[in-house]
Short mmCIF file of C-alpha atoms in Angstrom, two decimals:
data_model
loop_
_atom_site.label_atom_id
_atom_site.label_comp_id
_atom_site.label_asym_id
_atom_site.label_seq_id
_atom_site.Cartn_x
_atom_site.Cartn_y
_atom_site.Cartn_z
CA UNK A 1 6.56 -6.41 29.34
CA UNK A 2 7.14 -2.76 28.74
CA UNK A 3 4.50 -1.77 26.60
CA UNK A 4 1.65 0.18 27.77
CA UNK A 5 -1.46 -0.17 26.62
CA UNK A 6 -3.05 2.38 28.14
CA UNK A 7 -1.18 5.22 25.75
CA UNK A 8 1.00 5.02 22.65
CA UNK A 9 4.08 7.17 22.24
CA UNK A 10 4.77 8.02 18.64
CA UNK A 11 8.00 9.96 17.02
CA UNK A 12 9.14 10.86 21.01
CA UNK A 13 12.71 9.14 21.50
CA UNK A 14 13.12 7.29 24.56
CA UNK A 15 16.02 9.08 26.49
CA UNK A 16 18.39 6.48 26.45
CA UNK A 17 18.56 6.16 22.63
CA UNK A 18 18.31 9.55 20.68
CA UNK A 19 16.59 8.82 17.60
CA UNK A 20 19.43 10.21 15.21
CA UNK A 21 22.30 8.66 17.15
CA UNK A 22 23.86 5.13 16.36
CA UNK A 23 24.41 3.89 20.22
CA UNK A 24 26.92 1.70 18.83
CA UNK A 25 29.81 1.02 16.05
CA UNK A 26 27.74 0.20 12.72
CA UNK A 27 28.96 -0.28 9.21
CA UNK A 28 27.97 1.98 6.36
CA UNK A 29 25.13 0.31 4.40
CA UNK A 30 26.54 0.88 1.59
CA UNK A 31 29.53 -1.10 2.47
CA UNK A 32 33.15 0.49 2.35
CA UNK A 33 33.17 3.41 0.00
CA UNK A 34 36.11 4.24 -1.65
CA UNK A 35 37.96 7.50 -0.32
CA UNK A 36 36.91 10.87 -2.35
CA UNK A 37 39.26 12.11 -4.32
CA UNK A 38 37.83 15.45 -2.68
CA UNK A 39 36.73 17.54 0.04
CA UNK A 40 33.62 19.17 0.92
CA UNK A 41 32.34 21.36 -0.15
CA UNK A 42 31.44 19.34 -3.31
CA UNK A 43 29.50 20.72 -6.23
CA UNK A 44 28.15 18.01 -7.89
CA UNK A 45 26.41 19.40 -11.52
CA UNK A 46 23.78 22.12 -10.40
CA UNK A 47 23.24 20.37 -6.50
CA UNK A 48 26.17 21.12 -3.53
CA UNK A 49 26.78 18.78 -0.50
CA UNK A 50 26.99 21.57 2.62
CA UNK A 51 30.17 21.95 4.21
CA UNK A 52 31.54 19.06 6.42
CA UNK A 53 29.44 16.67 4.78
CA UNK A 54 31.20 13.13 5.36
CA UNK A 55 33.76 12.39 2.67
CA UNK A 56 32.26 8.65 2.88
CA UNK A 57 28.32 9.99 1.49
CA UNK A 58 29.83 12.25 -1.11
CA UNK A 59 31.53 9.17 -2.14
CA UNK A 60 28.64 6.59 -1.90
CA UNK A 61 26.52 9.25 -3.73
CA UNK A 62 29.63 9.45 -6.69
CA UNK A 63 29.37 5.34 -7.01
CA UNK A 64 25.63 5.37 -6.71
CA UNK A 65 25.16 7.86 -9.25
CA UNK A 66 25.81 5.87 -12.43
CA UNK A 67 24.67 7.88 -15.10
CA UNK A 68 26.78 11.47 -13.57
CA UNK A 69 23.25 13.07 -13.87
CA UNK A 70 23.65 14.52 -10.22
CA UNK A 71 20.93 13.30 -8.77
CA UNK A 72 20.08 9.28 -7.57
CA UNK A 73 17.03 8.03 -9.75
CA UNK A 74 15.61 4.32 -8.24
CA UNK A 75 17.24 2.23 -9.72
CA UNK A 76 20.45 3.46 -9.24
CA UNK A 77 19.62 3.99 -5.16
CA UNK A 78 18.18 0.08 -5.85
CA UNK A 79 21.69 -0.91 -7.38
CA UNK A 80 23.89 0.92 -4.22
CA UNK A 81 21.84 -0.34 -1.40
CA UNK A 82 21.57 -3.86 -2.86
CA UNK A 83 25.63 -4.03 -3.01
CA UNK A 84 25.93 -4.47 0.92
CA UNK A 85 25.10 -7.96 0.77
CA UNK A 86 21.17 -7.29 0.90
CA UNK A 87 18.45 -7.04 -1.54
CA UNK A 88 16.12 -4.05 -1.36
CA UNK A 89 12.82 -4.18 -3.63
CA UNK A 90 12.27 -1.52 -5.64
CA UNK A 91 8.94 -0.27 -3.79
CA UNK A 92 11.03 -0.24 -0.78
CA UNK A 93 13.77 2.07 -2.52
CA UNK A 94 10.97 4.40 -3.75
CA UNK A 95 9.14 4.20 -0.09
CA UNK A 96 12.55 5.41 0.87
CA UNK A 97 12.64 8.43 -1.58
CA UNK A 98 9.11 9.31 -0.95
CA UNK A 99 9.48 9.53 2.23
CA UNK A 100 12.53 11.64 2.38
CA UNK A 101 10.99 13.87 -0.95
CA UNK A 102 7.36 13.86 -0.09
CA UNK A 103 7.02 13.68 -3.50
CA UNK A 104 6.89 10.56 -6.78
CA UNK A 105 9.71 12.26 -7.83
CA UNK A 106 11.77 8.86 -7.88
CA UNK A 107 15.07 11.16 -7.74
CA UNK A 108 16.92 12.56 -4.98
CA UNK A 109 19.70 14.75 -4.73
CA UNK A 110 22.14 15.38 -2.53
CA UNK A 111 20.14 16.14 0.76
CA UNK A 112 17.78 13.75 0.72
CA UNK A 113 21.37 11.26 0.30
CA UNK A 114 22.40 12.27 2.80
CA UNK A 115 19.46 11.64 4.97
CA UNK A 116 19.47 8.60 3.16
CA UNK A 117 22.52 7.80 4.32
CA UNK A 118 22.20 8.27 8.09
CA UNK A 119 18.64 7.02 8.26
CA UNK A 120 20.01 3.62 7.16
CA UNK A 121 22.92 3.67 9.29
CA UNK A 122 20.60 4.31 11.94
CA UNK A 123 18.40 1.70 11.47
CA UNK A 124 20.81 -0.92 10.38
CA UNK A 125 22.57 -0.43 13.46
CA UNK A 126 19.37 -0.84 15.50
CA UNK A 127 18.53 -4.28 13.38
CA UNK A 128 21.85 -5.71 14.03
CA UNK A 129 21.36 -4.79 17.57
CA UNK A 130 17.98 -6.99 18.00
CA UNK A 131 19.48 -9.34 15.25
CA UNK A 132 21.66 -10.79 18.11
CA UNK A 133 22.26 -14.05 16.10
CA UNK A 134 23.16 -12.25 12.95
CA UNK A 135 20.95 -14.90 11.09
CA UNK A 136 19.81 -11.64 9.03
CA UNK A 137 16.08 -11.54 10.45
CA UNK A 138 14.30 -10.49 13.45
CA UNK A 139 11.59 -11.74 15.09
CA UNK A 140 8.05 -10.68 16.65
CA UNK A 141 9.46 -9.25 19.32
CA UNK A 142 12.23 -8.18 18.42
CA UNK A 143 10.55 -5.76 15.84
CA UNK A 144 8.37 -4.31 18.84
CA UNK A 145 11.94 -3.85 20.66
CA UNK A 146 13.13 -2.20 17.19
CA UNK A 147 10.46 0.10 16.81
CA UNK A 148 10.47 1.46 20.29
CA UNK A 149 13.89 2.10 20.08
CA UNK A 150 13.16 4.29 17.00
CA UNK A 151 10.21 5.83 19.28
CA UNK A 152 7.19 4.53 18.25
CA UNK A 153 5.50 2.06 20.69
CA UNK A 154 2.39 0.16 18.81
CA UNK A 155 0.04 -1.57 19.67
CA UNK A 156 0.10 -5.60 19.89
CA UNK A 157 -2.66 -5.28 17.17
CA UNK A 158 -0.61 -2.68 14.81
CA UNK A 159 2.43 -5.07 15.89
CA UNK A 160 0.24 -8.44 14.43
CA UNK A 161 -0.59 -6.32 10.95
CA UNK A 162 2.74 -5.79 10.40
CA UNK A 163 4.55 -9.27 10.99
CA UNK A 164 1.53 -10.53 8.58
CA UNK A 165 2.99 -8.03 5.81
CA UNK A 166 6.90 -8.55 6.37
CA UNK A 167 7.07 -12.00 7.90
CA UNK A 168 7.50 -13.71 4.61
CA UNK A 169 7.85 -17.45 5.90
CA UNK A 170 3.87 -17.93 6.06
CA UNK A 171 3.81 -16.93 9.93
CA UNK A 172 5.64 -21.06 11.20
CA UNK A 173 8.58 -18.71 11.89
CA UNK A 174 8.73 -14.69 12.18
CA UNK A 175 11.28 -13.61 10.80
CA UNK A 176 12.06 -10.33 9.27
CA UNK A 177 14.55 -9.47 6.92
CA UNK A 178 16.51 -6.62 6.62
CA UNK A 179 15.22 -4.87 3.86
CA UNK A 180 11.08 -5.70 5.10
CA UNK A 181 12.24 -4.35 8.40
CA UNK A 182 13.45 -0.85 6.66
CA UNK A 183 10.10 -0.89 4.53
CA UNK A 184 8.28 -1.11 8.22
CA UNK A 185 10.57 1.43 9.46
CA UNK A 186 9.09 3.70 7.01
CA UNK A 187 5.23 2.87 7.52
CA UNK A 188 5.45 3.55 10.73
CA UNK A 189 7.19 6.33 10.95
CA UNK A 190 5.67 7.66 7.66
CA UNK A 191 1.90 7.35 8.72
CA UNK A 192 2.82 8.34 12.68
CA UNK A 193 4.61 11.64 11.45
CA UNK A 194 1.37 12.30 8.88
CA UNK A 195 -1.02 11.42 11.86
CA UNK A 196 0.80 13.76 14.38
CA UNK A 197 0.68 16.55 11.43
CA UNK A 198 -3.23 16.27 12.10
CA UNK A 199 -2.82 15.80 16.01
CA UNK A 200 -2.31 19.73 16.46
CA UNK A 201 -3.10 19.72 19.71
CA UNK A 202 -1.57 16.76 21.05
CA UNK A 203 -4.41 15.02 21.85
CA UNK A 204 -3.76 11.71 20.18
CA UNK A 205 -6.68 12.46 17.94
CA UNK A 206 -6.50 13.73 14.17
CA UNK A 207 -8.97 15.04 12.48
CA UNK A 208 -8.64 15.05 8.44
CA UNK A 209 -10.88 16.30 5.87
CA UNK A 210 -12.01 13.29 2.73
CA UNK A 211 -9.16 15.01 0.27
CA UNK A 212 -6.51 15.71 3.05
CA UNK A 213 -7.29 11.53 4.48
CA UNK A 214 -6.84 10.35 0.70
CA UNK A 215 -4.15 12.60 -0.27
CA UNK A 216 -2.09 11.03 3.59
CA UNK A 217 -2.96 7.69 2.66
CA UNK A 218 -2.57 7.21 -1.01
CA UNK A 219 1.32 7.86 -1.20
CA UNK A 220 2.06 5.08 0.90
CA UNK A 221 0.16 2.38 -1.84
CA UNK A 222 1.64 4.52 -4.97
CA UNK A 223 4.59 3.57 -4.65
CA UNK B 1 -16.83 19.70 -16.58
CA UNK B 2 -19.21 18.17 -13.54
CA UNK B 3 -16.08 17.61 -11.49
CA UNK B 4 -17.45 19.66 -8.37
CA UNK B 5 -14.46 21.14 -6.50
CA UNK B 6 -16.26 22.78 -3.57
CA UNK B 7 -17.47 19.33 -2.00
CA UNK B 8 -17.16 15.66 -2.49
CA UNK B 9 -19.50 13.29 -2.44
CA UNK B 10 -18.38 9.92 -1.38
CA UNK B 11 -20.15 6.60 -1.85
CA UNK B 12 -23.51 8.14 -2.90
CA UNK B 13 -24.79 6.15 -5.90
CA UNK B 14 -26.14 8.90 -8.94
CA UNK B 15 -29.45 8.46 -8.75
CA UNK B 16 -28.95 7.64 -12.62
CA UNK B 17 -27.19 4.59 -11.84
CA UNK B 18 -27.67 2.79 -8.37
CA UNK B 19 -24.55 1.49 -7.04
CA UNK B 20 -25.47 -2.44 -7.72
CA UNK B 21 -27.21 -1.93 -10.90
CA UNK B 22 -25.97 -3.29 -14.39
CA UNK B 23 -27.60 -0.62 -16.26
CA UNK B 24 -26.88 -2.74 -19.52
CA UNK B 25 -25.88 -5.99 -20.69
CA UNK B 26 -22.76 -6.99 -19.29
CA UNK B 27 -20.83 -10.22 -20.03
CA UNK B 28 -20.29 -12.40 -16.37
CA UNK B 29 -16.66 -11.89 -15.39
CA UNK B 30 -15.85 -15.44 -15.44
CA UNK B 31 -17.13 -15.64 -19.44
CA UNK B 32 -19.80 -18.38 -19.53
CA UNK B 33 -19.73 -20.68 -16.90
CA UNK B 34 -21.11 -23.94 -17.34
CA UNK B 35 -24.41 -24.97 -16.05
CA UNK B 36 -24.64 -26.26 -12.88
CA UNK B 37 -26.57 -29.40 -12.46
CA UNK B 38 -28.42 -28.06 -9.56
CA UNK B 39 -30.69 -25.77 -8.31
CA UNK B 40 -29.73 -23.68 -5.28
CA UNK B 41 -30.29 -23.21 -2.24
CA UNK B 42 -27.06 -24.94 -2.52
CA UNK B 43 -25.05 -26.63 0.42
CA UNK B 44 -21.44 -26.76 -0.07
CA UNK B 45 -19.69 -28.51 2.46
CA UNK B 46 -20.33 -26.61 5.66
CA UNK B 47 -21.55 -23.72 3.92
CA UNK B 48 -24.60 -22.55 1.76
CA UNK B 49 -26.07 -20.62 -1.12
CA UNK B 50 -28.90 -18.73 0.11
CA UNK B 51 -32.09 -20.01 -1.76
CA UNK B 52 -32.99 -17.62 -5.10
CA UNK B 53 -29.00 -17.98 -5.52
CA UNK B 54 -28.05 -16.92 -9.70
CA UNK B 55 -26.98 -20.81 -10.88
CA UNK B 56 -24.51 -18.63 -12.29
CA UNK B 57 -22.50 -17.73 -9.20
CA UNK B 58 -23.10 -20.91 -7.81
CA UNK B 59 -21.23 -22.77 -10.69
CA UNK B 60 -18.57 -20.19 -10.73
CA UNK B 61 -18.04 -21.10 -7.01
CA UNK B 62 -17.71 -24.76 -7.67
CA UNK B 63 -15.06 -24.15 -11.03
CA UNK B 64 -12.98 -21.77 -8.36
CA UNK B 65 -13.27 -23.77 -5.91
CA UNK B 66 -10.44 -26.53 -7.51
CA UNK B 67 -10.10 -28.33 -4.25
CA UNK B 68 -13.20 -28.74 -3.23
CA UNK B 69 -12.96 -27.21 0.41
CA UNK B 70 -15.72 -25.38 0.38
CA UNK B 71 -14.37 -21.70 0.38
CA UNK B 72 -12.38 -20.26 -2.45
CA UNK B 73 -8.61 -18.97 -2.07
CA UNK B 74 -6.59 -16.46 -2.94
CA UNK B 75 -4.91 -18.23 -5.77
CA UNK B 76 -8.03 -20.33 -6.79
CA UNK B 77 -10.05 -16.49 -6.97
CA UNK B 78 -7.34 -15.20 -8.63
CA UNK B 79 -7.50 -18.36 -11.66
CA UNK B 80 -10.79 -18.07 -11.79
CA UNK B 81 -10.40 -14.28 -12.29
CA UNK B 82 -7.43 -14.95 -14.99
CA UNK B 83 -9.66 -16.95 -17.15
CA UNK B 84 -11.63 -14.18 -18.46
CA UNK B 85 -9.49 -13.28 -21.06
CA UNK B 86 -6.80 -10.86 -18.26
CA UNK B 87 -4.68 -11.17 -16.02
CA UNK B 88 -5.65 -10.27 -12.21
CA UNK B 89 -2.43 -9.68 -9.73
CA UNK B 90 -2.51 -11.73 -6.49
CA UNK B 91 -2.53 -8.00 -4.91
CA UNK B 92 -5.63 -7.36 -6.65
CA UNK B 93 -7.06 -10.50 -5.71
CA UNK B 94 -5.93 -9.98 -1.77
CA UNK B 95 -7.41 -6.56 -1.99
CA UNK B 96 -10.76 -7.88 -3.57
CA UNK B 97 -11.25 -10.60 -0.59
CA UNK B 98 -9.78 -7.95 2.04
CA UNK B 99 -12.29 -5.43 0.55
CA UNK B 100 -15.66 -8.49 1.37
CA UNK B 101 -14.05 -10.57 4.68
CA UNK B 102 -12.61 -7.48 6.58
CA UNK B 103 -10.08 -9.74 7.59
CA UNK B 104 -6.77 -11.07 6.36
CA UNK B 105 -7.66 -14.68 5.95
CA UNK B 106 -7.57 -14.97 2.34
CA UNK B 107 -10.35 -17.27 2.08
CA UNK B 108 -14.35 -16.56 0.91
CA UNK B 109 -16.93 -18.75 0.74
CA UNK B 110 -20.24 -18.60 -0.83
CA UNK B 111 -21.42 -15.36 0.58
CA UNK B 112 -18.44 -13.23 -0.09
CA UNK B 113 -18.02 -15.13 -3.76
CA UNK B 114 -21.43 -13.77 -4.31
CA UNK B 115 -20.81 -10.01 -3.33
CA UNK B 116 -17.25 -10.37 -5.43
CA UNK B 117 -19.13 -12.00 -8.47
CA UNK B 118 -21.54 -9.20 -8.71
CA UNK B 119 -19.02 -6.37 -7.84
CA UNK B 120 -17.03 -7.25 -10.77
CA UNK B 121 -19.84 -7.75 -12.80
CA UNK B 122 -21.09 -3.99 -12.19
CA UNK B 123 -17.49 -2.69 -12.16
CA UNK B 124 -16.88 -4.34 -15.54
CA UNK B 125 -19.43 -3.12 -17.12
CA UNK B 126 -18.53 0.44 -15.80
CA UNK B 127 -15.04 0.25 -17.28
CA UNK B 128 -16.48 -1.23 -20.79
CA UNK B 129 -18.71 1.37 -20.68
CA UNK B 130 -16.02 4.24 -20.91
CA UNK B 131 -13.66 2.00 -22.65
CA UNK B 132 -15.33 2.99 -25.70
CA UNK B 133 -13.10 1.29 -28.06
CA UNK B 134 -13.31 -1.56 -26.75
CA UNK B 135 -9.12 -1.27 -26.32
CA UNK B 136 -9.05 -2.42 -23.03
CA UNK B 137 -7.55 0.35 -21.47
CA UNK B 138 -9.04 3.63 -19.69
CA UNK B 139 -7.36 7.02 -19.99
CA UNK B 140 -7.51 9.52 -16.94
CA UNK B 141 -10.54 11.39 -17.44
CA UNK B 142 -12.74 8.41 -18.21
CA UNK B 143 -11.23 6.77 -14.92
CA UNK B 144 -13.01 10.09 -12.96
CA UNK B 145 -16.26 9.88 -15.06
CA UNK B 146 -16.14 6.05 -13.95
CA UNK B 147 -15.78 6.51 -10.61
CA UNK B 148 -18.49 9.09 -10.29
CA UNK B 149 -20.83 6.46 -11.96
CA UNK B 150 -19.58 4.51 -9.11
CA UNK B 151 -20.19 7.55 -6.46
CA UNK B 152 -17.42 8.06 -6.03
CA UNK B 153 -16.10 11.96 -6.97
CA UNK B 154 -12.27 12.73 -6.27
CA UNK B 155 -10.76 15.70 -6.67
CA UNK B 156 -8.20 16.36 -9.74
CA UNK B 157 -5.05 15.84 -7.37
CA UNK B 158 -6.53 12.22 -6.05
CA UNK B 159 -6.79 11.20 -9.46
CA UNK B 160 -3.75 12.13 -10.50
CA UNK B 161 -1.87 10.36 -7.84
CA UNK B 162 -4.15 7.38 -8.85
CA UNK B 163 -3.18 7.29 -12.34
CA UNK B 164 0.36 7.95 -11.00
CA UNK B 165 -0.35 5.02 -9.44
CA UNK B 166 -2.58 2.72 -11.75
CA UNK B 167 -1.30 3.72 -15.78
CA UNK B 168 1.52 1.75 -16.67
CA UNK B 169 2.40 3.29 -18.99
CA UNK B 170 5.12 5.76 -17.71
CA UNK B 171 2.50 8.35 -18.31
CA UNK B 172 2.88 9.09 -21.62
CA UNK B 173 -0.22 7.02 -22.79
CA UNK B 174 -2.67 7.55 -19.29
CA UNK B 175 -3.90 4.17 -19.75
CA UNK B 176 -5.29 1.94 -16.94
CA UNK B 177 -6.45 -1.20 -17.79
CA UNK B 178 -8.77 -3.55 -16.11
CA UNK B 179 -7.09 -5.49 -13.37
CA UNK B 180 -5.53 -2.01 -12.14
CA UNK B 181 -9.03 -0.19 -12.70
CA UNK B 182 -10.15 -2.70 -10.20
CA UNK B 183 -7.37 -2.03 -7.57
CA UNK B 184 -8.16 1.54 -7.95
CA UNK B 185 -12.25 1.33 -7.00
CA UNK B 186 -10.88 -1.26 -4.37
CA UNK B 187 -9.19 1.45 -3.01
CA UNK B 188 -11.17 4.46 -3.22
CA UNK B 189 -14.35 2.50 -2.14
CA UNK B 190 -12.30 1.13 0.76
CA UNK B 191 -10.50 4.27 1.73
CA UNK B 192 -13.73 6.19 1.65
CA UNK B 193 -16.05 3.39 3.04
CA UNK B 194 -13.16 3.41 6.13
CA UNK B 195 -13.59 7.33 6.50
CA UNK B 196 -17.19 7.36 6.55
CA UNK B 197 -17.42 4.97 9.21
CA UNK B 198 -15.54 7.80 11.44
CA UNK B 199 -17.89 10.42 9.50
CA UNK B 200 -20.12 9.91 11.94
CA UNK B 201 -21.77 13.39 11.75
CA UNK B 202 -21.74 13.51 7.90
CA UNK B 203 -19.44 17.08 8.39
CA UNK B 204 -16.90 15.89 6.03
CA UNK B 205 -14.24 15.68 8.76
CA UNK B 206 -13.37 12.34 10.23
CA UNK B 207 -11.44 11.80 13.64
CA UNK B 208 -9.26 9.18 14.41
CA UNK B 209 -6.94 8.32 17.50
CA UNK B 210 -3.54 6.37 16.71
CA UNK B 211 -4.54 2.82 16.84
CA UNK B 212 -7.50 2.96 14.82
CA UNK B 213 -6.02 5.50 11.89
CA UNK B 214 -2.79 2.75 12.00
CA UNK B 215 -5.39 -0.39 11.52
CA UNK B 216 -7.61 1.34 9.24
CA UNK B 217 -4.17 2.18 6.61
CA UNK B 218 -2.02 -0.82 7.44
CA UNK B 219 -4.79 -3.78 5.87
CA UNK B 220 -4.75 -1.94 2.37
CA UNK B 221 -0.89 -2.07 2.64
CA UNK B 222 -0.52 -4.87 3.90
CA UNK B 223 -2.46 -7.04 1.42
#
């Protein structure tokens, strides 16, 4: 057993496993894009991708953005992700956007894409990693494992609340799916990064104010 | 405008309208149940009607309770709740015997029936009171005036990520209707019940460490 009760560690990546980096070979989410018929720099409408952006996002973001309106609305960033093989629920989709806006918006250009992008990659290549049996779920433990190679270690507790959300065979098995596993992903780190915006002095307590606790805790149920 | 910006003032009834009160004639939220042919107190398999118990309640109980276990279920509330003429989600439903158990079991029995039976009652009556045509739905500003009858005053930005939230309209309309009228006090009262408990001073700040700001969120996403 490797978890510690005594402390938690939340957001801080354990050495071995950077929390941008993808340890291992992992296939885009999005499956394999066609090649750009472009380079980066690429001015999309009235939004840019940087320079040396990855040909392969500027393309995903071309397919996934049906309408040409230069920016991703949720149902089209539903639509993309669900072509890999996988279903994503639209409150997962918009957790994603929120999370990457901070705002309802329900649209995201081509920065938060490309976040996006790499955020999935990341965390589809950690799933696969604890999925070892590639039966497309993961199990108690496993999602401990997950989310401690992400950088947040919780609690058995925390760890119990959130099987009882994603498990979705009644609780005989424990199994999480891909797409519940990304929607935990996001809790997690969503509420730890709010809480540690409150934790000032790194004390591993935060202190909010009535409007400043609704206004952290209400985005997370809006969506 | 009485919408008080410098301060809030969370779960303290108006002294105008105490917070379990029907200050007028409301119907019962289940329409007119039948009547019972029984006088409480009221034993019910292992579990009992305290004595003075409304017949009322009592005979709603036994029409929820279709299988005759003794404690009511989240589908059987959620029937029961449906009969009245509206629809209740099974979210709602979760988040109304969350809101009474504290727990995730998804079960009530007589007790907690009782609590939820007059709960709706008052909060029914509080949404037909603004709902002043009688059109079923609630715009934004009546949905702050109701939850200040409730005690409940949020600040412009809450409420407008709760309509955000709660109209379903796509916001051209602003119109919440029942069931979601009842997710939203479920929420507020929750939410602000949860941050008073870590109030403990009454300064307006409340102070949480990891593990008890993750369990207090998780439950009202997780239902």
């Amino acid at each position: 057993m490797s978890y510690n009760p005594s402390g938690y560690n939340y957001g801080a990546p354990p050495p071995s496993q950077p929390y941008y980096s993808t340890p291992y070979a992992a296939p885009s989410p999005y499956g394999q894009p066609q090649q750009p018929a472009f380079t980066s720099p690429y001015s999309y409408g009235t939004f840019t991708f940087p320079p040396g952006t990855d040909p392969n996002v500027i393309a995903c973001f071309q397919v996934a953005d049906i309408d040409r309106s230069g920016v991703v609305d949720d149902k089209e960033l539903q639509i993309a992700l669900s072509s890999y093989n996988q279903s994503f629920s639209i409150r997962t989709v918009r957790l994603l956007m929120h999370h990457f806006t901070n705002t309802n918006t329900r649209k995201i250009g081509p920065k938060e894409f490309t976040q996006v992008f790499y955020s999935l990659q990341n965390w589809r290549a950690i799933f696969e990693k604890f999925d070892r049996d590639r039966s497309g779920h993961i199990d108690t433990w496993e999602l401990r494992e997950a989310l401690t190679s992400l950088g947040f270690t919780v609690s058995p507790v925390v760890l119990d609340l959130l099987v009882s959300k994603f498990d979705k065979t009644g609780g005989y098995k424990q199994a999480i799916e891909y797409d519940n596993f990304i929607e935990c992903c996001l809790i997690v780190k969503g509420l730890t990064e709010k809480f540690k915006e409150k934790d000032t002095m790194y004390s591993g307590n935060a202190t909010f104010t009535y409007e400043a606790f609704m206004l952290t805790v209400l985005p997370f149920l809006i969506v």
